[in-house]
PDB file of C-alpha atoms in Angstrom:
ATOM      1  CA  MET A 271     -28.172 -50.946  -7.712  1.00  0.00           C
ATOM      2  CA  SER A 272     -26.544 -53.655  -9.808  1.00  0.00           C
ATOM      3  CA  ALA A 273     -27.646 -57.103  -8.711  1.00  0.00           C
ATOM      4  CA  SER A 274     -24.483 -58.610 -10.168  1.00  0.00           C
ATOM      5  CA  LEU A 275     -22.069 -56.367  -8.262  1.00  0.00           C
ATOM      6  CA  GLY A 276     -24.001 -55.637  -5.082  1.00  0.00           C
ATOM      7  CA  THR A 277     -21.887 -54.010  -2.360  1.00  0.00           C
ATOM      8  CA  VAL A 278     -18.228 -53.472  -3.206  1.00  0.00           C
ATOM      9  CA  VAL A 279     -15.684 -52.350  -0.601  1.00  0.00           C
ATOM     10  CA  VAL A 280     -12.702 -50.501  -2.105  1.00  0.00           C
ATOM     11  CA  PHE A 281      -9.655 -50.078   0.134  1.00  0.00           C
ATOM     12  CA  GLY A 282      -7.546 -47.288  -1.368  1.00  0.00           C
ATOM     13  CA  GLY A 283     -10.520 -46.017  -3.324  1.00  0.00           C
ATOM     14  CA  SER A 284      -9.460 -42.383  -3.057  1.00  0.00           C
ATOM     15  CA  GLY A 285      -6.082 -42.995  -4.722  1.00  0.00           C
ATOM     16  CA  PHE A 286      -4.998 -42.497  -8.318  1.00  0.00           C
ATOM     17  CA  ILE A 287      -6.256 -45.862  -9.630  1.00  0.00           C
ATOM     18  CA  GLY A 288      -9.034 -46.033  -7.057  1.00  0.00           C
ATOM     19  CA  ARG A 289     -10.841 -42.998  -8.433  1.00  0.00           C
ATOM     20  CA  HIS A 290     -11.074 -44.625 -11.862  1.00  0.00           C
ATOM     21  CA  ILE A 291     -12.439 -47.815 -10.323  1.00  0.00           C
ATOM     22  CA  VAL A 292     -14.987 -46.058  -8.120  1.00  0.00           C
ATOM     23  CA  GLN A 293     -16.314 -44.140 -11.125  1.00  0.00           C
ATOM     24  CA  ARG A 294     -16.778 -47.365 -13.096  1.00  0.00           C
ATOM     25  CA  LEU A 295     -18.421 -49.124 -10.183  1.00  0.00           C
ATOM     26  CA  ALA A 296     -20.816 -46.208  -9.767  1.00  0.00           C
ATOM     27  CA  ARG A 297     -21.774 -46.298 -13.454  1.00  0.00           C
ATOM     28  CA  ALA A 298     -22.369 -50.043 -13.119  1.00  0.00           C
ATOM     29  CA  GLY A 299     -24.810 -49.420 -10.270  1.00  0.00           C
ATOM     30  CA  ALA A 300     -22.832 -50.946  -7.409  1.00  0.00           C
ATOM     31  CA  ARG A 301     -23.080 -49.760  -3.829  1.00  0.00           C
ATOM     32  CA  ILE A 302     -19.549 -48.645  -2.959  1.00  0.00           C
ATOM     33  CA  LEU A 303     -17.939 -48.399   0.475  1.00  0.00           C
ATOM     34  CA  VAL A 304     -14.558 -46.649   0.735  1.00  0.00           C
ATOM     35  CA  PRO A 305     -12.771 -47.294   4.048  1.00  0.00           C
ATOM     36  CA  SER A 306     -10.228 -44.735   5.256  1.00  0.00           C
ATOM     37  CA  ARG A 307      -8.727 -43.515   8.492  1.00  0.00           C
ATOM     38  CA  HIS A 308      -9.770 -40.037   7.340  1.00  0.00           C
ATOM     39  CA  PRO A 309     -13.110 -40.442   5.534  1.00  0.00           C
ATOM     40  CA  GLY A 310     -13.504 -36.688   5.184  1.00  0.00           C
ATOM     41  CA  GLN A 311     -10.624 -36.747   2.707  1.00  0.00           C
ATOM     42  CA  VAL A 312     -12.552 -39.088   0.401  1.00  0.00           C
ATOM     43  CA  ALA A 313     -15.906 -37.346   0.679  1.00  0.00           C
ATOM     44  CA  THR A 314     -15.573 -35.830  -2.814  1.00  0.00           C
ATOM     45  CA  LEU A 315     -15.781 -39.354  -4.264  1.00  0.00           C
ATOM     46  CA  ARG A 316     -19.496 -39.269  -3.501  1.00  0.00           C
ATOM     47  CA  LEU A 317     -19.942 -36.901  -6.427  1.00  0.00           C
ATOM     48  CA  ALA A 318     -19.159 -39.804  -8.797  1.00  0.00           C
ATOM     49  CA  GLY A 319     -22.409 -41.570  -7.929  1.00  0.00           C
ATOM     50  CA  GLU A 320     -26.001 -41.061  -6.926  1.00  0.00           C
ATOM     51  CA  VAL A 321     -26.996 -39.884  -3.459  1.00  0.00           C
ATOM     52  CA  GLY A 322     -25.997 -42.545  -0.955  1.00  0.00           C
ATOM     53  CA  GLN A 323     -24.318 -44.781  -3.531  1.00  0.00           C
ATOM     54  CA  ILE A 324     -20.708 -44.081  -2.476  1.00  0.00           C
ATOM     55  CA  VAL A 325     -20.118 -44.164   1.275  1.00  0.00           C
ATOM     56  CA  PRO A 326     -16.841 -43.217   3.037  1.00  0.00           C
ATOM     57  CA  LEU A 327     -16.143 -45.315   6.132  1.00  0.00           C
ATOM     58  CA  VAL A 328     -13.832 -44.922   9.110  1.00  0.00           C
ATOM     59  CA  ALA A 329     -11.418 -47.873   9.161  1.00  0.00           C
ATOM     60  CA  ASP A 330      -7.896 -48.738  10.255  1.00  0.00           C
ATOM     61  CA  ILE A 331      -6.163 -51.331   8.055  1.00  0.00           C
ATOM     62  CA  ASN A 332      -3.906 -52.251  10.987  1.00  0.00           C
ATOM     63  CA  ASP A 333      -6.822 -53.352  13.170  1.00  0.00           C
ATOM     64  CA  ASP A 334      -8.617 -56.677  12.659  1.00  0.00           C
ATOM     65  CA  SER A 335     -11.970 -55.610  14.100  1.00  0.00           C
ATOM     66  CA  SER A 336     -11.980 -52.352  12.149  1.00  0.00           C
ATOM     67  CA  VAL A 337     -11.319 -54.141   8.852  1.00  0.00           C
ATOM     68  CA  ALA A 338     -13.924 -56.793   9.670  1.00  0.00           C
ATOM     69  CA  ALA A 339     -16.534 -54.098  10.286  1.00  0.00           C
ATOM     70  CA  ALA A 340     -15.660 -52.389   6.999  1.00  0.00           C
ATOM     71  CA  VAL A 341     -16.204 -55.546   4.896  1.00  0.00           C
ATOM     72  CA  ALA A 342     -19.284 -56.856   6.710  1.00  0.00           C
ATOM     73  CA  GLY A 343     -21.944 -57.696   4.131  1.00  0.00           C
ATOM     74  CA  ALA A 344     -19.645 -57.102   1.161  1.00  0.00           C
ATOM     75  CA  ASP A 345     -20.201 -58.979  -2.088  1.00  0.00           C
ATOM     76  CA  ALA A 346     -16.753 -58.007  -3.353  1.00  0.00           C
ATOM     77  CA  VAL A 347     -13.619 -56.480  -1.838  1.00  0.00           C
ATOM     78  CA  ILE A 348     -10.852 -54.663  -3.715  1.00  0.00           C
ATOM     79  CA  ASN A 349      -7.513 -53.874  -2.095  1.00  0.00           C
ATOM     80  CA  LEU A 350      -5.579 -51.086  -3.821  1.00  0.00           C
ATOM     81  CA  ILE A 351      -3.518 -49.957  -0.852  1.00  0.00           C
ATOM     82  CA  GLY A 352       0.174 -49.512  -1.554  1.00  0.00           C
ATOM     83  CA  ILE A 353       3.067 -47.160  -0.872  1.00  0.00           C
ATOM     84  CA  LEU A 354       6.188 -46.228  -2.837  1.00  0.00           C
ATOM     85  CA  ALA A 355       8.250 -45.370   0.235  1.00  0.00           C
ATOM     86  CA  PRO A 356       7.841 -46.179   3.929  1.00  0.00           C
ATOM     87  CA  SER A 357       6.921 -43.532   6.464  1.00  0.00           C
ATOM     88  CA  ARG A 358       6.557 -43.424  10.221  1.00  0.00           C
ATOM     89  CA  GLY A 359       4.087 -46.154  11.183  1.00  0.00           C
ATOM     90  CA  ASN A 360       3.608 -47.270   7.571  1.00  0.00           C
ATOM     91  CA  GLY A 361       6.334 -49.679   6.534  1.00  0.00           C
ATOM     92  CA  PHE A 362       6.258 -51.804   3.396  1.00  0.00           C
ATOM     93  CA  ASP A 363       5.538 -55.050   5.231  1.00  0.00           C
ATOM     94  CA  ALA A 364       2.794 -53.555   7.389  1.00  0.00           C
ATOM     95  CA  VAL A 365       0.966 -51.945   4.461  1.00  0.00           C
ATOM     96  CA  GLN A 366       1.568 -54.266   1.515  1.00  0.00           C
ATOM     97  CA  HIS A 367       1.799 -57.620   3.283  1.00  0.00           C
ATOM     98  CA  GLN A 368       0.159 -57.626   6.700  1.00  0.00           C
ATOM     99  CA  ALA A 369      -2.711 -55.293   5.788  1.00  0.00           C
ATOM    100  CA  ALA A 370      -3.383 -57.186   2.540  1.00  0.00           C
ATOM    101  CA  ALA A 371      -3.547 -60.438   4.498  1.00  0.00           C
ATOM    102  CA  ARG A 372      -5.849 -58.885   7.095  1.00  0.00           C
ATOM    103  CA  ILE A 373      -8.248 -57.554   4.462  1.00  0.00           C
ATOM    104  CA  ALA A 374      -8.327 -60.883   2.590  1.00  0.00           C
ATOM    105  CA  ARG A 375      -9.004 -62.851   5.772  1.00  0.00           C
ATOM    106  CA  ALA A 376     -11.812 -60.499   6.735  1.00  0.00           C
ATOM    107  CA  ALA A 377     -13.332 -60.633   3.240  1.00  0.00           C
ATOM    108  CA  ARG A 378     -13.321 -64.423   3.334  1.00  0.00           C
ATOM    109  CA  ALA A 379     -14.901 -64.487   6.788  1.00  0.00           C
ATOM    110  CA  ALA A 380     -17.561 -61.995   5.674  1.00  0.00           C
ATOM    111  CA  GLY A 381     -18.583 -64.249   2.794  1.00  0.00           C
ATOM    112  CA  ALA A 382     -17.475 -61.975  -0.039  1.00  0.00           C
ATOM    113  CA  ARG A 383     -17.753 -63.686  -3.426  1.00  0.00           C
ATOM    114  CA  THR A 384     -14.835 -61.890  -5.055  1.00  0.00           C
ATOM    115  CA  PHE A 385     -11.520 -60.415  -3.955  1.00  0.00           C
ATOM    116  CA  VAL A 386      -9.200 -58.352  -6.162  1.00  0.00           C
ATOM    117  CA  GLN A 387      -5.656 -57.607  -5.017  1.00  0.00           C
ATOM    118  CA  MET A 388      -3.649 -54.855  -6.738  1.00  0.00           C
ATOM    119  CA  SER A 389      -0.003 -55.880  -6.775  1.00  0.00           C
ATOM    120  CA  ALA A 390       2.814 -54.874  -9.141  1.00  0.00           C
ATOM    121  CA  ILE A 391       5.068 -56.363 -11.795  1.00  0.00           C
ATOM    122  CA  GLY A 392       8.174 -57.644 -10.067  1.00  0.00           C
ATOM    123  CA  ALA A 393       6.371 -58.754  -6.904  1.00  0.00           C
ATOM    124  CA  ASP A 394       8.569 -61.438  -5.362  1.00  0.00           C
ATOM    125  CA  PRO A 395       8.900 -62.563  -1.716  1.00  0.00           C
ATOM    126  CA  ALA A 396      12.609 -63.240  -2.393  1.00  0.00           C
ATOM    127  CA  SER A 397      13.395 -59.847  -3.966  1.00  0.00           C
ATOM    128  CA  ASP A 398      16.202 -57.681  -2.598  1.00  0.00           C
ATOM    129  CA  SER A 399      13.806 -54.720  -2.862  1.00  0.00           C
ATOM    130  CA  ALA A 400      11.627 -54.227   0.219  1.00  0.00           C
ATOM    131  CA  TYR A 401       8.838 -52.875  -2.000  1.00  0.00           C
ATOM    132  CA  ALA A 402       8.789 -55.890  -4.331  1.00  0.00           C
ATOM    133  CA  ARG A 403       9.330 -58.304  -1.435  1.00  0.00           C
ATOM    134  CA  SER A 404       6.328 -56.970   0.496  1.00  0.00           C
ATOM    135  CA  LYS A 405       4.176 -57.035  -2.648  1.00  0.00           C
ATOM    136  CA  GLY A 406       5.130 -60.674  -3.205  1.00  0.00           C
ATOM    137  CA  ALA A 407       4.467 -61.578   0.423  1.00  0.00           C
ATOM    138  CA  GLY A 408       1.115 -59.795   0.166  1.00  0.00           C
ATOM    139  CA  GLU A 409       0.172 -61.846  -2.885  1.00  0.00           C
ATOM    140  CA  ALA A 410       1.017 -65.102  -1.114  1.00  0.00           C
ATOM    141  CA  ALA A 411      -0.920 -64.101   1.996  1.00  0.00           C
ATOM    142  CA  VAL A 412      -3.970 -63.065  -0.029  1.00  0.00           C
ATOM    143  CA  ARG A 413      -3.877 -66.303  -2.014  1.00  0.00           C
ATOM    144  CA  GLY A 414      -3.656 -68.278   1.218  1.00  0.00           C
ATOM    145  CA  ALA A 415      -6.594 -66.481   2.828  1.00  0.00           C
ATOM    146  CA  PHE A 416      -8.759 -66.168  -0.299  1.00  0.00           C
ATOM    147  CA  PRO A 417      -7.707 -68.809  -2.878  1.00  0.00           C
ATOM    148  CA  ASP A 418     -10.049 -67.479  -5.580  1.00  0.00           C
ATOM    149  CA  ALA A 419      -8.644 -63.948  -5.343  1.00  0.00           C
ATOM    150  CA  VAL A 420      -7.735 -62.219  -8.604  1.00  0.00           C
ATOM    151  CA  ILE A 421      -4.278 -60.645  -8.489  1.00  0.00           C
ATOM    152  CA  LEU A 422      -3.394 -57.813 -10.879  1.00  0.00           C
ATOM    153  CA  ARG A 423       0.217 -56.769 -11.478  1.00  0.00           C
ATOM    154  CA  PRO A 424       0.479 -53.520 -13.468  1.00  0.00           C
ATOM    155  CA  SER A 425       3.650 -51.911 -14.767  1.00  0.00           C
ATOM    156  CA  ILE A 426       3.944 -48.170 -14.091  1.00  0.00           C
ATOM    157  CA  VAL A 427       0.482 -46.627 -14.414  1.00  0.00           C
ATOM    158  CA  PHE A 428      -0.153 -43.404 -16.306  1.00  0.00           C
ATOM    159  CA  GLY A 429      -2.958 -40.883 -16.591  1.00  0.00           C
ATOM    160  CA  PRO A 430      -3.680 -37.325 -15.421  1.00  0.00           C
ATOM    161  CA  GLY A 431      -2.243 -36.949 -11.920  1.00  0.00           C
ATOM    162  CA  ASP A 432       0.096 -39.943 -12.188  1.00  0.00           C
ATOM    163  CA  GLY A 433       3.320 -40.207 -10.232  1.00  0.00           C
ATOM    164  CA  PHE A 434       5.664 -40.887 -13.142  1.00  0.00           C
ATOM    165  CA  PHE A 435       4.984 -38.862 -16.299  1.00  0.00           C
ATOM    166  CA  GLN A 436       3.540 -35.910 -14.406  1.00  0.00           C
ATOM    167  CA  ARG A 437       6.316 -35.969 -11.819  1.00  0.00           C
ATOM    168  CA  PHE A 438       9.158 -36.072 -14.332  1.00  0.00           C
ATOM    169  CA  GLY A 439       7.316 -33.554 -16.513  1.00  0.00           C
ATOM    170  CA  GLN A 440       7.325 -31.060 -13.659  1.00  0.00           C
ATOM    171  CA  MET A 441      11.005 -31.787 -12.994  1.00  0.00           C
ATOM    172  CA  ALA A 442      11.832 -31.208 -16.666  1.00  0.00           C
ATOM    173  CA  LYS A 443      10.286 -27.741 -16.483  1.00  0.00           C
ATOM    174  CA  ILE A 444      12.318 -26.545 -13.497  1.00  0.00           C
ATOM    175  CA  LEU A 445      15.587 -28.523 -13.396  1.00  0.00           C
ATOM    176  CA  PRO A 446      18.576 -28.071 -15.722  1.00  0.00           C
ATOM    177  CA  PHE A 447      18.860 -31.847 -16.125  1.00  0.00           C
ATOM    178  CA  LEU A 448      17.093 -35.101 -15.318  1.00  0.00           C
ATOM    179  CA  PRO A 449      18.907 -38.041 -13.671  1.00  0.00           C
ATOM    180  CA  LEU A 450      19.345 -41.035 -15.966  1.00  0.00           C
ATOM    181  CA  ILE A 451      19.738 -43.679 -13.290  1.00  0.00           C
ATOM    182  CA  GLY A 452      21.705 -46.726 -14.401  1.00  0.00           C
ATOM    183  CA  GLY A 453      22.214 -45.179 -17.820  1.00  0.00           C
ATOM    184  CA  GLY A 454      18.481 -45.328 -18.552  1.00  0.00           C
ATOM    185  CA  HIS A 455      18.468 -48.934 -19.759  1.00  0.00           C
ATOM    186  CA  THR A 456      15.667 -50.191 -17.481  1.00  0.00           C
ATOM    187  CA  ARG A 457      12.553 -51.010 -19.496  1.00  0.00           C
ATOM    188  CA  PHE A 458       8.976 -50.127 -18.569  1.00  0.00           C
ATOM    189  CA  GLN A 459       5.623 -50.973 -20.127  1.00  0.00           C
ATOM    190  CA  PRO A 460       3.330 -48.111 -19.012  1.00  0.00           C
ATOM    191  CA  VAL A 461      -0.343 -49.003 -18.669  1.00  0.00           C
ATOM    192  CA  TYR A 462      -3.237 -46.533 -18.574  1.00  0.00           C
ATOM    193  CA  ALA A 463      -5.093 -46.211 -15.258  1.00  0.00           C
ATOM    194  CA  GLY A 464      -8.402 -46.541 -17.093  1.00  0.00           C
ATOM    195  CA  ASP A 465      -7.305 -49.868 -18.562  1.00  0.00           C
ATOM    196  CA  VAL A 466      -6.298 -51.095 -15.102  1.00  0.00           C
ATOM    197  CA  ALA A 467      -9.724 -50.049 -13.800  1.00  0.00           C
ATOM    198  CA  ASP A 468     -11.374 -51.915 -16.674  1.00  0.00           C
ATOM    199  CA  ALA A 469      -9.326 -54.982 -15.721  1.00  0.00           C
ATOM    200  CA  VAL A 470     -10.690 -54.749 -12.173  1.00  0.00           C
ATOM    201  CA  MET A 471     -14.246 -54.587 -13.512  1.00  0.00           C
ATOM    202  CA  VAL A 472     -13.712 -57.740 -15.581  1.00  0.00           C
ATOM    203  CA  ALA A 473     -12.134 -59.470 -12.575  1.00  0.00           C
ATOM    204  CA  LEU A 474     -15.230 -58.658 -10.542  1.00  0.00           C
ATOM    205  CA  THR A 475     -17.726 -59.925 -13.086  1.00  0.00           C
ATOM    206  CA  ASP A 476     -16.083 -62.820 -14.955  1.00  0.00           C
ATOM    207  CA  PRO A 477     -15.885 -66.062 -12.926  1.00  0.00           C
ATOM    208  CA  ALA A 478     -13.145 -67.306 -15.286  1.00  0.00           C
ATOM    209  CA  CYS A 479     -10.750 -64.818 -13.661  1.00  0.00           C
ATOM    210  CA  ARG A 480     -10.978 -66.305 -10.196  1.00  0.00           C
ATOM    211  CA  GLY A 481      -7.758 -67.627  -8.759  1.00  0.00           C
ATOM    212  CA  ARG A 482      -5.642 -66.167 -11.565  1.00  0.00           C
ATOM    213  CA  THR A 483      -2.812 -63.621 -11.673  1.00  0.00           C
ATOM    214  CA  TYR A 484      -2.617 -61.084 -14.513  1.00  0.00           C
ATOM    215  CA  GLU A 485       0.267 -58.878 -15.614  1.00  0.00           C
ATOM    216  CA  LEU A 486      -0.916 -55.558 -17.029  1.00  0.00           C
ATOM    217  CA  GLY A 487       1.222 -53.628 -19.493  1.00  0.00           C
ATOM    218  CA  GLY A 488       0.653 -51.166 -22.289  1.00  0.00           C
ATOM    219  CA  PRO A 489       1.082 -51.765 -26.047  1.00  0.00           C
ATOM    220  CA  ARG A 490       4.882 -51.450 -25.986  1.00  0.00           C
ATOM    221  CA  ALA A 491       7.930 -51.262 -23.763  1.00  0.00           C
ATOM    222  CA  TYR A 492      10.281 -48.265 -23.500  1.00  0.00           C
ATOM    223  CA  SER A 493      13.668 -47.770 -21.912  1.00  0.00           C
ATOM    224  CA  PHE A 494      13.875 -45.279 -19.064  1.00  0.00           C
ATOM    225  CA  LYS A 495      15.930 -43.059 -21.364  1.00  0.00           C
ATOM    226  CA  GLU A 496      13.266 -43.172 -24.095  1.00  0.00           C
ATOM    227  CA  LEU A 497      10.580 -42.224 -21.599  1.00  0.00           C
ATOM    228  CA  LEU A 498      12.551 -39.277 -20.189  1.00  0.00           C
ATOM    229  CA  ARG A 499      13.260 -37.955 -23.677  1.00  0.00           C
ATOM    230  CA  TYR A 500       9.574 -38.271 -24.547  1.00  0.00           C
ATOM    231  CA  ILE A 501       8.522 -36.545 -21.327  1.00  0.00           C
ATOM    232  CA  CYS A 502      10.909 -33.644 -21.925  1.00  0.00           C
ATOM    233  CA  LYS A 503       9.586 -33.193 -25.447  1.00  0.00           C
ATOM    234  CA  GLN A 504       5.947 -33.210 -24.350  1.00  0.00           C
ATOM    235  CA  ALA A 505       6.702 -30.849 -21.462  1.00  0.00           C
ATOM    236  CA  GLY A 506       8.128 -28.312 -23.905  1.00  0.00           C
ATOM    237  CA  LYS A 507      11.759 -28.925 -22.904  1.00  0.00           C
ATOM    238  CA  PRO A 508      13.111 -31.154 -25.708  1.00  0.00           C
ATOM    239  CA  GLY A 509      16.699 -30.051 -25.122  1.00  0.00           C
ATOM    240  CA  ARG A 510      16.772 -30.848 -21.410  1.00  0.00           C
ATOM    241  CA  TYR A 511      20.001 -32.688 -20.558  1.00  0.00           C
ATOM    242  CA  LEU A 512      19.781 -36.272 -19.310  1.00  0.00           C
ATOM    243  CA  LEU A 513      22.613 -36.866 -16.834  1.00  0.00           C
ATOM    244  CA  PRO A 514      23.822 -40.494 -16.708  1.00  0.00           C
ATOM    245  CA  LEU A 515      23.938 -41.618 -13.088  1.00  0.00           C
ATOM    246  CA  PRO A 516      25.556 -45.020 -12.406  1.00  0.00           C
ATOM    247  CA  PHE A 517      23.709 -47.192  -9.917  1.00  0.00           C
ATOM    248  CA  PRO A 518      26.367 -46.881  -7.151  1.00  0.00           C
ATOM    249  CA  ILE A 519      26.252 -43.068  -7.356  1.00  0.00           C
ATOM    250  CA  ALA A 520      22.446 -43.085  -7.462  1.00  0.00           C
ATOM    251  CA  THR A 521      22.403 -45.260  -4.349  1.00  0.00           C
ATOM    252  CA  ILE A 522      24.582 -42.795  -2.449  1.00  0.00           C
ATOM    253  CA  GLN A 523      22.411 -39.854  -3.530  1.00  0.00           C
ATOM    254  CA  ALA A 524      19.253 -41.750  -2.601  1.00  0.00           C
ATOM    255  CA  ALA A 525      20.587 -42.303   0.926  1.00  0.00           C
ATOM    256  CA  PHE A 526      20.374 -38.542   1.425  1.00  0.00           C
ATOM    257  CA  MET A 527      17.271 -37.862  -0.686  1.00  0.00           C
ATOM    258  CA  GLU A 528      15.172 -40.380   1.226  1.00  0.00           C
ATOM    259  CA  LEU A 529      15.667 -38.190   4.314  1.00  0.00           C
ATOM    260  CA  LEU A 530      13.954 -35.252   2.586  1.00  0.00           C
ATOM    261  CA  PRO A 531      10.206 -34.518   2.834  1.00  0.00           C
ATOM    262  CA  GLY A 532       8.338 -36.618   0.301  1.00  0.00           C
ATOM    263  CA  LYS A 533      11.376 -38.876  -0.211  1.00  0.00           C
ATOM    264  CA  PRO A 534      12.007 -37.954  -3.879  1.00  0.00           C
ATOM    265  CA  LEU A 535      14.318 -40.957  -4.322  1.00  0.00           C
ATOM    266  CA  THR A 536      15.092 -43.916  -2.067  1.00  0.00           C
ATOM    267  CA  ARG A 537      17.703 -46.645  -2.146  1.00  0.00           C
ATOM    268  CA  ASP A 538      14.940 -49.207  -2.515  1.00  0.00           C
ATOM    269  CA  GLN A 539      13.687 -47.437  -5.646  1.00  0.00           C
ATOM    270  CA  VAL A 540      17.211 -47.555  -7.069  1.00  0.00           C
ATOM    271  CA  ARG A 541      17.236 -51.318  -6.440  1.00  0.00           C
ATOM    272  CA  LEU A 542      13.935 -51.606  -8.322  1.00  0.00           C
ATOM    273  CA  LEU A 543      15.437 -49.770 -11.301  1.00  0.00           C
ATOM    274  CA  ARG A 544      17.999 -52.543 -11.714  1.00  0.00           C
ATOM    275  CA  ARG A 545      15.239 -54.783 -13.107  1.00  0.00           C
ATOM    276  CA  ASP A 546      12.936 -54.316 -16.093  1.00  0.00           C
ATOM    277  CA  ASN A 547       9.312 -53.539 -15.308  1.00  0.00           C
ATOM    278  CA  ILE A 548       7.579 -55.275 -18.215  1.00  0.00           C
ATOM    279  CA  VAL A 549       5.162 -58.191 -18.587  1.00  0.00           C
ATOM    280  CA  SER A 550       6.851 -61.585 -18.586  1.00  0.00           C
ATOM    281  CA  GLY A 551       4.659 -63.165 -21.231  1.00  0.00           C
ATOM    282  CA  SER A 552       4.149 -66.205 -19.007  1.00  0.00           C
ATOM    283  CA  LEU A 553       0.968 -64.883 -17.368  1.00  0.00           C
ATOM    284  CA  PRO A 554      -2.311 -63.638 -18.885  1.00  0.00           C
ATOM    285  CA  GLY A 555      -2.705 -59.918 -19.476  1.00  0.00           C
ATOM    286  CA  LEU A 556      -5.048 -57.233 -20.738  1.00  0.00           C
ATOM    287  CA  SER A 557      -5.809 -59.003 -24.007  1.00  0.00           C
ATOM    288  CA  ASP A 558      -6.987 -62.057 -22.061  1.00  0.00           C
ATOM    289  CA  LEU A 559      -9.449 -59.753 -20.303  1.00  0.00           C
ATOM    290  CA  GLY A 560     -10.722 -58.396 -23.615  1.00  0.00           C
ATOM    291  CA  ILE A 561      -9.051 -54.999 -23.118  1.00  0.00           C
ATOM    292  CA  VAL A 562      -7.127 -53.160 -25.845  1.00  0.00           C
ATOM    293  CA  PRO A 563      -4.329 -51.233 -24.081  1.00  0.00           C
ATOM    294  CA  THR A 564      -4.127 -47.464 -24.503  1.00  0.00           C
ATOM    295  CA  ALA A 565      -0.895 -46.073 -25.926  1.00  0.00           C
ATOM    296  CA  VAL A 566       1.155 -43.524 -24.000  1.00  0.00           C
ATOM    297  CA  GLU A 567       1.219 -41.299 -27.092  1.00  0.00           C
ATOM    298  CA  LEU A 568      -2.567 -41.000 -27.149  1.00  0.00           C
ATOM    299  CA  LEU A 569      -3.000 -39.626 -23.658  1.00  0.00           C
ATOM    300  CA  VAL A 570       0.178 -38.304 -22.040  1.00  0.00           C
ATOM    301  CA  PRO A 571       0.432 -35.222 -24.329  1.00  0.00           C
ATOM    302  CA  THR A 572      -3.023 -34.091 -23.166  1.00  0.00           C
ATOM    303  CA  TYR A 573      -1.732 -33.440 -19.642  1.00  0.00           C
ATOM    304  CA  LEU A 574       1.970 -32.756 -20.150  1.00  0.00           C
ATOM    305  CA  ARG A 575       1.993 -30.231 -22.973  1.00  0.00           C
ATOM    306  CA  PRO A 576       2.159 -26.572 -21.881  1.00  0.00           C
ATOM    307  CA  PRO A 577      -1.075 -24.611 -22.497  1.00  0.00           C
ATOM    308  CA  GLY A 578      -1.380 -23.212 -25.973  1.00  0.00           C
ATOM    309  CA  THR A 579       0.977 -25.718 -27.628  1.00  0.00           C
TER     310      THR A 579
END
């Protein structure tokens, strides 16, 4: 096992970004604990490491004693837990603020050397979006409990199995049109999940990162309209119609769609789309971590293009 990393506890380790991080930690020789209310669902993660290197744990992020037990003896703690829409018993504040605070407090009490908090661009305790507001409150709570914590704020994250390119790619294949919310002017700066995982690894190993907040974005920004056109082209549907949907109409539609299973669109997500999701330039980013960002065009076609094209 790596003497420099020791035991690393990864909350949310079975998620999209978490799997990339766990794989890198395993290659680096760390001992990895992955807390979950349903550890059987993360058992396949053990295949990424040697026998006994990756250990699923039973834990409840809403319970102080359960979280404390999960981080006992940890050298580093990573919190990746986040949601895009609330569900019964899992509201934004409970998951992205209160749970983040609980995990940071427990990590500090356990004597962990390093804490990494995964946040998001746009995190702001004063935001009118419940998602962004809870992310901002989570950052403040983590900083208060663990002042040396490293906070990472990615833009939308892409890679095989992502929730943006893959989701809209599937929609492009089956729907006659895609909704262009707000006219498609919102800008995004997609960042590759592997680059985000590399940023976490640097945050864990470079003492110069402690106490800092980083914004993570890809090589360039795109409008929502540009991204949808690109997705349609890569999905083999270049002529798919993009239907302009003004924000007030999108809000009304979202009020109904958020009642459907899986909540395909919520009013809070519409509020988020009113603001650009790009790096501000006022905070350090991937280049400050020594990471060259991966371009969308290099990777997205490998998992969006239909077989044989």
